[in-house]
Each structure stands twice: as C-alpha cells, then as structure tokens.
Short mmCIF file of C-alpha atoms in Angstrom, two decimals:
data_model
loop_
_atom_site.label_atom_id
_atom_site.label_comp_id
_atom_site.label_asym_id
_atom_site.label_seq_id
_atom_site.Cartn_x
_atom_site.Cartn_y
_atom_site.Cartn_z
CA MET A 1 -22.25 -15.89 -3.45
CA SER A 2 -22.32 -15.50 -7.23
CA GLY A 3 -19.45 -14.83 -9.57
CA ARG A 4 -15.73 -14.60 -8.96
CA LEU A 5 -13.08 -12.01 -8.38
CA VAL A 6 -10.80 -12.00 -11.42
CA HIS A 7 -7.62 -10.32 -10.22
CA VAL A 8 -5.55 -9.11 -13.17
CA GLY A 9 -2.72 -7.56 -11.25
CA SER A 10 0.58 -8.54 -9.71
CA ALA A 11 1.80 -10.75 -6.89
CA VAL A 12 5.32 -10.69 -5.47
CA VAL A 13 7.31 -12.21 -2.64
CA ASP A 14 7.71 -9.89 0.35
CA TYR A 15 10.90 -10.00 2.42
CA VAL A 16 9.73 -8.48 5.69
CA TYR A 17 12.15 -6.96 8.21
CA ARG A 18 10.94 -5.63 11.57
CA ILE A 19 13.02 -2.77 12.94
CA ASP A 20 12.64 -0.18 15.68
CA ALA A 21 13.00 2.72 13.22
CA LEU A 22 14.29 3.36 9.73
CA PRO A 23 18.08 3.71 9.61
CA ALA A 24 19.55 7.15 8.97
CA PRO A 25 21.44 7.59 5.68
CA GLY A 26 24.80 5.85 5.82
CA THR A 27 23.85 3.74 8.86
CA GLU A 28 22.38 0.28 9.30
CA LYS A 29 19.92 -1.58 11.50
CA THR A 30 19.65 -5.14 12.71
CA ALA A 31 16.11 -6.45 12.33
CA SER A 32 14.33 -8.00 15.28
CA SER A 33 12.65 -10.51 12.95
CA TYR A 34 12.50 -11.54 9.32
CA ASP A 35 9.89 -13.35 7.26
CA GLN A 36 9.27 -14.33 3.65
CA VAL A 37 5.61 -14.07 2.62
CA ALA A 38 3.45 -13.75 -0.46
CA GLY A 39 2.55 -10.12 -1.06
CA GLY A 40 1.44 -7.52 -3.56
CA GLY A 41 -1.95 -8.34 -5.02
CA PHE A 42 -1.99 -11.57 -3.05
CA ASN A 43 -3.09 -9.64 0.04
CA MET A 44 -6.21 -8.31 -1.67
CA MET A 45 -7.04 -11.75 -3.08
CA VAL A 46 -6.71 -13.33 0.37
CA ALA A 47 -9.12 -10.76 1.84
CA ALA A 48 -11.70 -11.56 -0.83
CA THR A 49 -11.40 -15.34 -0.59
CA ARG A 50 -11.44 -15.40 3.23
CA THR A 51 -14.67 -13.43 3.16
CA GLY A 52 -16.34 -15.93 0.86
CA MET A 53 -15.51 -14.95 -2.72
CA THR A 54 -14.03 -17.31 -5.31
CA VAL A 55 -10.80 -15.74 -6.57
CA VAL A 56 -8.79 -16.40 -9.72
CA PHE A 57 -5.55 -14.74 -10.79
CA GLY A 58 -5.12 -13.42 -14.32
CA GLY A 59 -1.67 -11.89 -13.94
CA GLN A 60 1.61 -13.70 -14.45
CA LEU A 61 3.82 -15.63 -12.06
CA GLY A 62 7.45 -16.46 -12.67
CA SER A 63 9.19 -19.78 -13.20
CA GLY A 64 11.87 -19.54 -10.48
CA PRO A 65 11.86 -19.90 -6.68
CA ASN A 66 9.75 -16.79 -6.11
CA GLY A 67 7.13 -18.05 -8.54
CA ASP A 68 7.15 -21.47 -6.88
CA PHE A 69 6.70 -19.82 -3.47
CA LEU A 70 3.74 -17.80 -4.75
CA ARG A 71 2.08 -20.80 -6.38
CA ALA A 72 2.24 -22.65 -3.08
CA ALA A 73 0.68 -19.65 -1.31
CA PHE A 74 -2.07 -19.45 -3.96
CA ALA A 75 -2.83 -23.15 -3.56
CA ALA A 76 -3.06 -22.82 0.22
CA GLU A 77 -5.76 -20.13 -0.19
CA GLY A 78 -7.60 -21.90 -3.02
CA ILE A 79 -6.68 -19.28 -5.64
CA GLU A 80 -6.34 -20.55 -9.22
CA ALA A 81 -3.82 -19.00 -11.62
CA LEU A 82 -5.32 -18.72 -15.11
CA THR A 83 -2.11 -18.00 -17.01
CA PRO A 84 1.01 -20.18 -17.44
CA PRO A 85 4.25 -19.27 -15.65
CA SER A 86 6.68 -17.05 -17.49
CA PRO A 87 9.40 -19.18 -19.12
CA MET A 88 11.69 -16.14 -19.17
CA MET A 89 11.90 -14.85 -15.60
CA ASP A 90 11.00 -15.28 -11.96
CA SER A 91 8.39 -13.32 -10.01
CA GLY A 92 9.52 -10.07 -8.43
CA ASN A 93 10.06 -9.23 -4.80
CA CYS A 94 9.59 -6.43 -2.31
CA VAL A 95 11.64 -5.56 0.77
CA ALA A 96 9.20 -4.36 3.44
CA MET A 97 10.58 -2.66 6.54
CA ILE A 98 8.05 -2.51 9.39
CA SER A 99 9.01 -0.02 12.11
CA SER A 100 7.87 -0.02 15.72
CA ASP A 101 5.11 2.54 15.02
CA ALA A 102 3.51 -0.06 12.68
CA GLU A 103 4.34 1.94 9.55
CA ARG A 104 5.94 0.30 6.51
CA THR A 105 8.53 1.28 3.91
CA PHE A 106 8.89 -0.63 0.64
CA VAL A 107 11.57 -1.21 -1.99
CA SER A 108 10.38 -3.34 -4.92
CA TRP A 109 11.99 -5.21 -7.79
CA PRO A 110 9.55 -6.23 -10.57
CA GLY A 111 9.72 -9.57 -12.33
CA ALA A 112 7.31 -11.66 -14.41
CA GLU A 113 4.31 -9.81 -12.95
CA GLY A 114 5.43 -6.74 -14.90
CA VAL A 115 5.09 -8.40 -18.31
CA LEU A 116 1.62 -8.95 -19.76
CA SER A 117 0.72 -9.34 -23.41
CA VAL A 118 -2.44 -9.81 -25.43
CA ASP A 119 -1.55 -13.47 -25.94
CA LEU A 120 -0.84 -14.01 -22.24
CA LEU A 121 -4.20 -12.52 -21.29
CA ALA A 122 -6.09 -14.72 -23.78
CA PRO A 123 -6.98 -17.40 -21.17
CA VAL A 124 -8.39 -14.78 -18.81
CA SER A 125 -12.09 -14.70 -19.61
CA VAL A 126 -15.00 -13.35 -17.60
CA VAL A 127 -18.62 -14.43 -17.28
CA PRO A 128 -21.71 -12.64 -15.98
CA GLY A 129 -21.49 -12.20 -12.21
CA ASP A 130 -17.69 -11.85 -12.16
CA TRP A 131 -15.87 -8.84 -10.73
CA VAL A 132 -12.54 -7.68 -12.17
CA PHE A 133 -9.78 -5.90 -10.28
CA THR A 134 -6.42 -4.40 -11.12
CA SER A 135 -4.01 -2.03 -9.41
CA GLY A 136 -1.76 0.82 -10.41
CA TYR A 137 1.33 -1.33 -9.99
CA THR A 138 0.52 -3.43 -13.04
CA LEU A 139 -0.35 -0.31 -15.03
CA SER A 140 2.95 1.33 -14.08
CA TYR A 141 5.03 -1.42 -15.70
CA VAL A 142 6.15 -0.64 -19.24
CA GLY A 143 5.79 -4.31 -20.18
CA SER A 144 2.17 -4.70 -19.09
CA ARG A 145 0.24 -1.45 -19.12
CA ASP A 146 -0.73 -1.23 -22.80
CA ALA A 147 -2.03 -4.79 -23.07
CA LEU A 148 -3.83 -4.53 -19.74
CA ALA A 149 -5.50 -1.21 -20.63
CA ASP A 150 -6.70 -2.73 -23.91
CA TRP A 151 -8.05 -5.77 -22.06
CA ILE A 152 -9.87 -3.64 -19.48
CA GLU A 153 -11.49 -1.48 -22.16
CA ALA A 154 -12.75 -4.63 -23.90
CA LEU A 155 -14.55 -5.94 -20.80
CA PRO A 156 -18.30 -6.45 -21.26
CA ALA A 157 -20.27 -3.47 -20.01
CA GLU A 158 -22.06 -5.51 -17.35
CA ILE A 159 -18.83 -6.65 -15.64
CA PRO A 160 -17.94 -4.46 -12.62
CA PHE A 161 -14.34 -3.27 -12.72
CA VAL A 162 -12.59 -2.16 -9.51
CA PHE A 163 -9.40 -0.11 -9.62
CA ASP A 164 -6.88 0.82 -6.93
CA PRO A 165 -4.35 3.35 -8.29
CA THR A 166 -1.86 2.64 -5.44
CA PRO A 167 1.04 4.93 -4.41
CA VAL A 168 2.63 4.58 -7.86
CA VAL A 169 -0.24 6.40 -9.58
CA SER A 170 2.12 9.18 -10.66
CA ASP A 171 4.16 6.60 -12.60
CA ILE A 172 1.21 5.63 -14.78
CA PRO A 173 1.10 7.55 -18.08
CA ARG A 174 -1.85 9.91 -18.01
CA ALA A 175 -3.28 8.49 -21.24
CA ILE A 176 -3.30 4.97 -19.78
CA LEU A 177 -4.70 6.17 -16.45
CA SER A 178 -7.51 8.08 -18.17
CA ARG A 179 -8.52 5.05 -20.21
CA VAL A 180 -8.69 2.82 -17.14
CA LEU A 181 -10.54 5.38 -15.02
CA ALA A 182 -13.09 5.79 -17.81
CA ARG A 183 -13.97 2.08 -17.47
CA THR A 184 -13.88 1.98 -13.67
CA THR A 185 -17.01 0.93 -11.77
CA TRP A 186 -15.52 1.38 -8.28
CA LEU A 187 -12.41 3.40 -7.48
CA SER A 188 -10.71 2.78 -4.12
CA CYS A 189 -7.74 4.91 -3.07
CA ASN A 190 -6.32 6.97 -0.23
CA MET A 191 -6.45 10.76 -0.14
CA THR A 192 -2.92 11.20 -1.50
CA GLU A 193 -3.75 9.08 -4.54
CA ALA A 194 -7.14 10.76 -4.99
CA THR A 195 -5.59 14.23 -5.11
CA GLU A 196 -2.91 13.03 -7.52
CA ILE A 197 -5.73 12.13 -9.91
CA ALA A 198 -8.24 14.91 -9.25
CA GLY A 199 -6.20 17.74 -7.72
CA PRO A 200 -6.16 19.08 -4.16
CA ASN A 201 -9.29 19.94 -2.21
CA ASP A 202 -11.27 18.59 0.74
CA VAL A 203 -12.37 14.97 0.58
CA GLU A 204 -15.96 15.73 -0.42
CA ALA A 205 -14.88 17.92 -3.33
CA VAL A 206 -12.21 15.48 -4.46
CA ALA A 207 -14.66 12.58 -4.45
CA GLU A 208 -17.19 14.63 -6.41
CA ARG A 209 -14.54 15.61 -8.96
CA LEU A 210 -13.35 12.02 -9.35
CA LEU A 211 -16.87 10.91 -10.30
CA ALA A 212 -17.72 13.91 -12.47
CA ASP A 213 -14.45 14.32 -14.35
CA ARG A 214 -12.37 11.15 -14.09
CA CYS A 215 -14.66 8.14 -13.63
CA PRO A 216 -17.82 8.94 -15.63
CA LYS A 217 -19.12 5.35 -15.56
CA ALA A 218 -18.37 4.68 -11.90
CA VAL A 219 -21.01 3.66 -9.37
CA GLY A 220 -18.93 5.19 -6.61
CA VAL A 221 -15.55 6.05 -5.14
CA VAL A 222 -14.03 5.08 -1.80
CA ILE A 223 -11.34 7.31 -0.29
CA ARG A 224 -9.63 5.42 2.54
CA ASP A 225 -8.21 7.22 5.57
CA GLY A 226 -6.64 4.56 7.77
CA ALA A 227 -8.15 4.16 11.22
CA LYS A 228 -10.42 7.14 10.61
CA GLY A 229 -12.32 4.94 8.15
CA CYS A 230 -13.26 5.98 4.64
CA PHE A 231 -15.37 8.42 2.66
CA VAL A 232 -17.80 6.94 0.13
CA ARG A 233 -19.51 8.94 -2.58
CA LEU A 234 -21.97 7.40 -5.03
CA ALA A 235 -22.79 8.53 -8.54
CA ASP A 236 -26.30 9.52 -7.42
CA GLY A 237 -24.75 12.20 -5.18
CA THR A 238 -25.21 10.49 -1.84
CA ALA A 239 -22.11 10.36 0.34
CA LEU A 240 -21.07 9.21 3.79
CA ALA A 241 -17.97 9.33 5.96
CA VAL A 242 -17.86 5.80 7.36
CA PRO A 243 -15.87 5.83 10.64
CA GLY A 244 -13.20 3.30 11.43
CA PHE A 245 -12.42 1.34 14.57
CA LYS A 246 -9.99 1.89 17.42
CA VAL A 247 -7.48 -0.95 17.59
CA GLY A 248 -3.89 -1.42 18.65
CA ALA A 249 -2.06 -1.62 15.33
CA VAL A 250 1.13 -3.69 15.10
CA ASP A 251 1.55 -3.90 11.31
CA THR A 252 -0.21 -1.80 8.67
CA ASN A 253 1.26 -3.73 5.74
CA GLY A 254 -1.60 -4.95 3.54
CA ALA A 255 -4.36 -3.02 5.32
CA GLY A 256 -5.45 -1.19 2.17
CA ASP A 257 -5.50 -4.46 0.21
CA THR A 258 -7.62 -6.03 2.94
CA HIS A 259 -10.03 -3.11 2.82
CA ILE A 260 -10.52 -3.40 -0.93
CA GLY A 261 -10.85 -7.19 -0.94
CA ALA A 262 -13.44 -7.18 1.84
CA PHE A 263 -15.34 -4.29 0.23
CA VAL A 264 -15.60 -6.03 -3.15
CA SER A 265 -16.56 -9.31 -1.51
CA ALA A 266 -19.37 -7.61 0.40
CA LEU A 267 -20.63 -5.78 -2.70
CA SER A 268 -20.60 -9.01 -4.71
CA ARG A 269 -23.11 -10.60 -2.35
CA GLY A 270 -25.44 -7.61 -2.48
CA VAL A 271 -24.40 -5.66 0.62
CA PRO A 272 -25.23 -1.93 0.15
CA PRO A 273 -22.16 0.27 -0.42
CA PHE A 274 -22.12 2.16 2.89
CA GLU A 275 -22.61 -1.07 4.84
CA ALA A 276 -19.92 -2.74 2.71
CA ALA A 277 -17.56 0.12 3.60
CA ARG A 278 -18.15 -0.44 7.33
CA TYR A 279 -17.49 -4.15 6.81
CA ALA A 280 -14.25 -3.28 4.98
CA ASN A 281 -13.23 -0.87 7.77
CA ALA A 282 -13.64 -3.69 10.27
CA ALA A 283 -11.63 -6.10 8.10
CA ALA A 284 -8.77 -3.61 7.79
CA ALA A 285 -8.86 -2.85 11.52
CA LEU A 286 -8.53 -6.53 12.36
CA SER A 287 -5.73 -6.97 9.84
CA VAL A 288 -3.50 -4.31 11.42
CA THR A 289 -3.64 -6.10 14.77
CA ARG A 290 -1.74 -9.01 13.18
CA HIS A 291 1.68 -9.31 11.66
CA GLY A 292 1.99 -9.91 7.91
CA GLY A 293 0.50 -8.39 4.79
CA SER A 294 -1.88 -11.29 4.13
CA SER A 295 -3.43 -11.03 7.59
CA ALA A 296 -7.00 -10.55 6.40
CA PRO A 297 -9.70 -11.90 8.72
CA THR A 298 -12.47 -14.30 7.78
CA ASP A 299 -16.08 -13.26 7.35
CA GLN A 300 -16.92 -14.87 10.68
CA GLU A 301 -14.19 -12.90 12.45
CA ILE A 302 -15.46 -9.66 10.93
CA GLN A 303 -19.07 -10.41 11.85
CA THR A 304 -18.03 -11.22 15.42
CA PHE A 305 -15.99 -8.00 15.63
CA LEU A 306 -18.97 -5.96 14.43
CA SER A 307 -21.53 -7.75 16.60
CA ASP A 308 -19.37 -7.27 19.69
CA GLY A 309 -20.13 -3.56 19.39
CA ALA A 310 -16.58 -2.47 18.56
CA ARG A 311 -16.58 1.29 18.86
CA SER A 312 -15.97 3.51 15.88
CA THR A 313 -13.26 6.07 16.42
CA THR A 314 -11.62 9.13 15.02
CA ALA A 315 -8.64 8.75 17.33
CA HIS A 316 -5.42 10.36 16.15
CA GLY A 317 -2.88 8.30 18.10
CA ARG A 318 0.05 7.18 15.98
CA LYS A 319 -0.87 3.52 16.22
CA GLN A 320 -4.34 4.36 14.89
CA GLU A 321 -3.14 6.39 11.91
CA ALA A 322 -2.32 3.53 9.58
CA ARG A 323 -2.64 4.59 5.95
CA PHE A 324 -4.76 2.18 3.94
#
C-alpha cells in the first residue's frame, strides 16, 4: 500500500437514538437504546484504515469534551490529526435517529469542524502517492468553504482528489461547487445528489453529463444506489452497473461513508475501478448488518464475504433499500 488518505473534511460526535418510528409532529418517543459515537467523516476514515490505508485528518477538531471524545476515537483507529485543536470552540454534534426499518434521520449542530482558514490548513501537506478527500458538509460551512476550495484548487495535478457532495449539496454555493468539481478525480454520490448537480435523467445519462459538463478532469463517477449497488462510469466512456448484495440491514448509518472509504482504499492499491466498486458494495453491505456509523469491516472480512460467494441482488425489500 502506497500513500495515504488525507481527509480534509469534518468529524462530529453522533448521539444515536434507536426508535421504532419517527415521532409525529407534537408527539414524542422513548428510545430503545442510546449511544455516543464518533461520526461524520470519521466513518469514511475508519473504512479506509480498516481496509489497509494510512489515514490522516486535515480538518479541525474542537477543544471541549466532543473534541476530546473524537481524539480518543482517532487514536483508537490509528488516525493522526494534522491540525491543532480549535482554541475557540468544541467539535459539533449530530443527533441520529435510527428507526426500525434501518433508516436514519439526522439533526446536526456544527462546531470547530466548520471553521477552516488558510493558516489552519498550512500543516496539511501532500506527497506523491497520497489521495485527498473532502465532503459537501465542509464546503457548506460559511467558515470553511472558501479556504478549502482554494486549498483543493492548489493541489498538485498528480494527487487524486475524491469528492462526496453529500445530502447538503444544495447548500453549497454554485461557484464553490463548480470549482471543486473541476478539480475532482473521482466523484461519489447517490442519485439524488447526482441529479442536484447535473439535472434529472436516467443514471447513465446523469453519469455521462457529470463527466462531460461538471467534472472535466475526473477519471470516473460512482453513483451509489444502496443495496442495488452502484453505477460506475469512466472518462473513457466505459460504464457498468455493479450489483449489490442481499443482507439483513439493521442500521444504514454510515453505509455511504463505508462505501467511499473502501472504494478509495481499493483504488489506492491498484484495484481496477469496477472491481473496486464491487469491493465497496461488499463493505457497505457488511456495515449495514451492524449497529453504528463506524461499523466498517476489515479487508479480511470483505474478502471472506466475497469468497463465500455472497449473491448479488436487486431485491427491493425495505431492509435492502438502504441509501448510501
């Protein structure tokens, strides 16, 4: 394995409540369980490091209890933070409500992860062989998007840059989004996010438009579709719908992050894109069978899952329709 994953995004503390269903307006629910876990970009970093990639964090953590909690989680996974803690504020948090159908609903409060400056990013350097990743969350924050877009544009041409626009893509100013997409090497998103960027159409046409009109320097785009798998289109015009795997999902929180982290990790060690997508589908499938956002499997677990002849599926049962 050569190079590192340099994650210049955000990490927050997730407060996870498990409920039978979302409460109706004006009512309340009592959760069946509660947990406090590291979340946000941490889930993607965990997927990459558990599949063999060295991961460093170039975003910002806070100086309060949330930041302390995240630093402990980073240390447990061997992830180094390259920037000093914010002296001004704590890290943010996210309330995640996981219902009995394995779907998740989020309410977030940003903290130190939403403030990046040119000076703060100064210690975040890259070397040949590194891969860089950021997400739409960091680009949606008023206090970080300009500095981060400048930093991304200044990356050496040979450094692959991976971008996940996330569900907040509509909150990113179009000028900022266009600049980042223009530098993107690999775009990974779900169909809702893809159509927000490229306009509505079928998946093949949307993927083609993303490469032709939005990501002119990209090697390829991945459009994720939960348990159905993903659609991959490369800049040379080749494309493939890579089917997913039938599993009994219990928690879809972090599945998309797991998919991206495993995909980048596979690419970084020379796995061809379509094969890397199947590997990522397997990683995401395993992750939804476990509780918690940072439930990414190890490389050995993924290889065992694939070698056991797990069947691909296009099943439409609710538990197999996790959006990642």
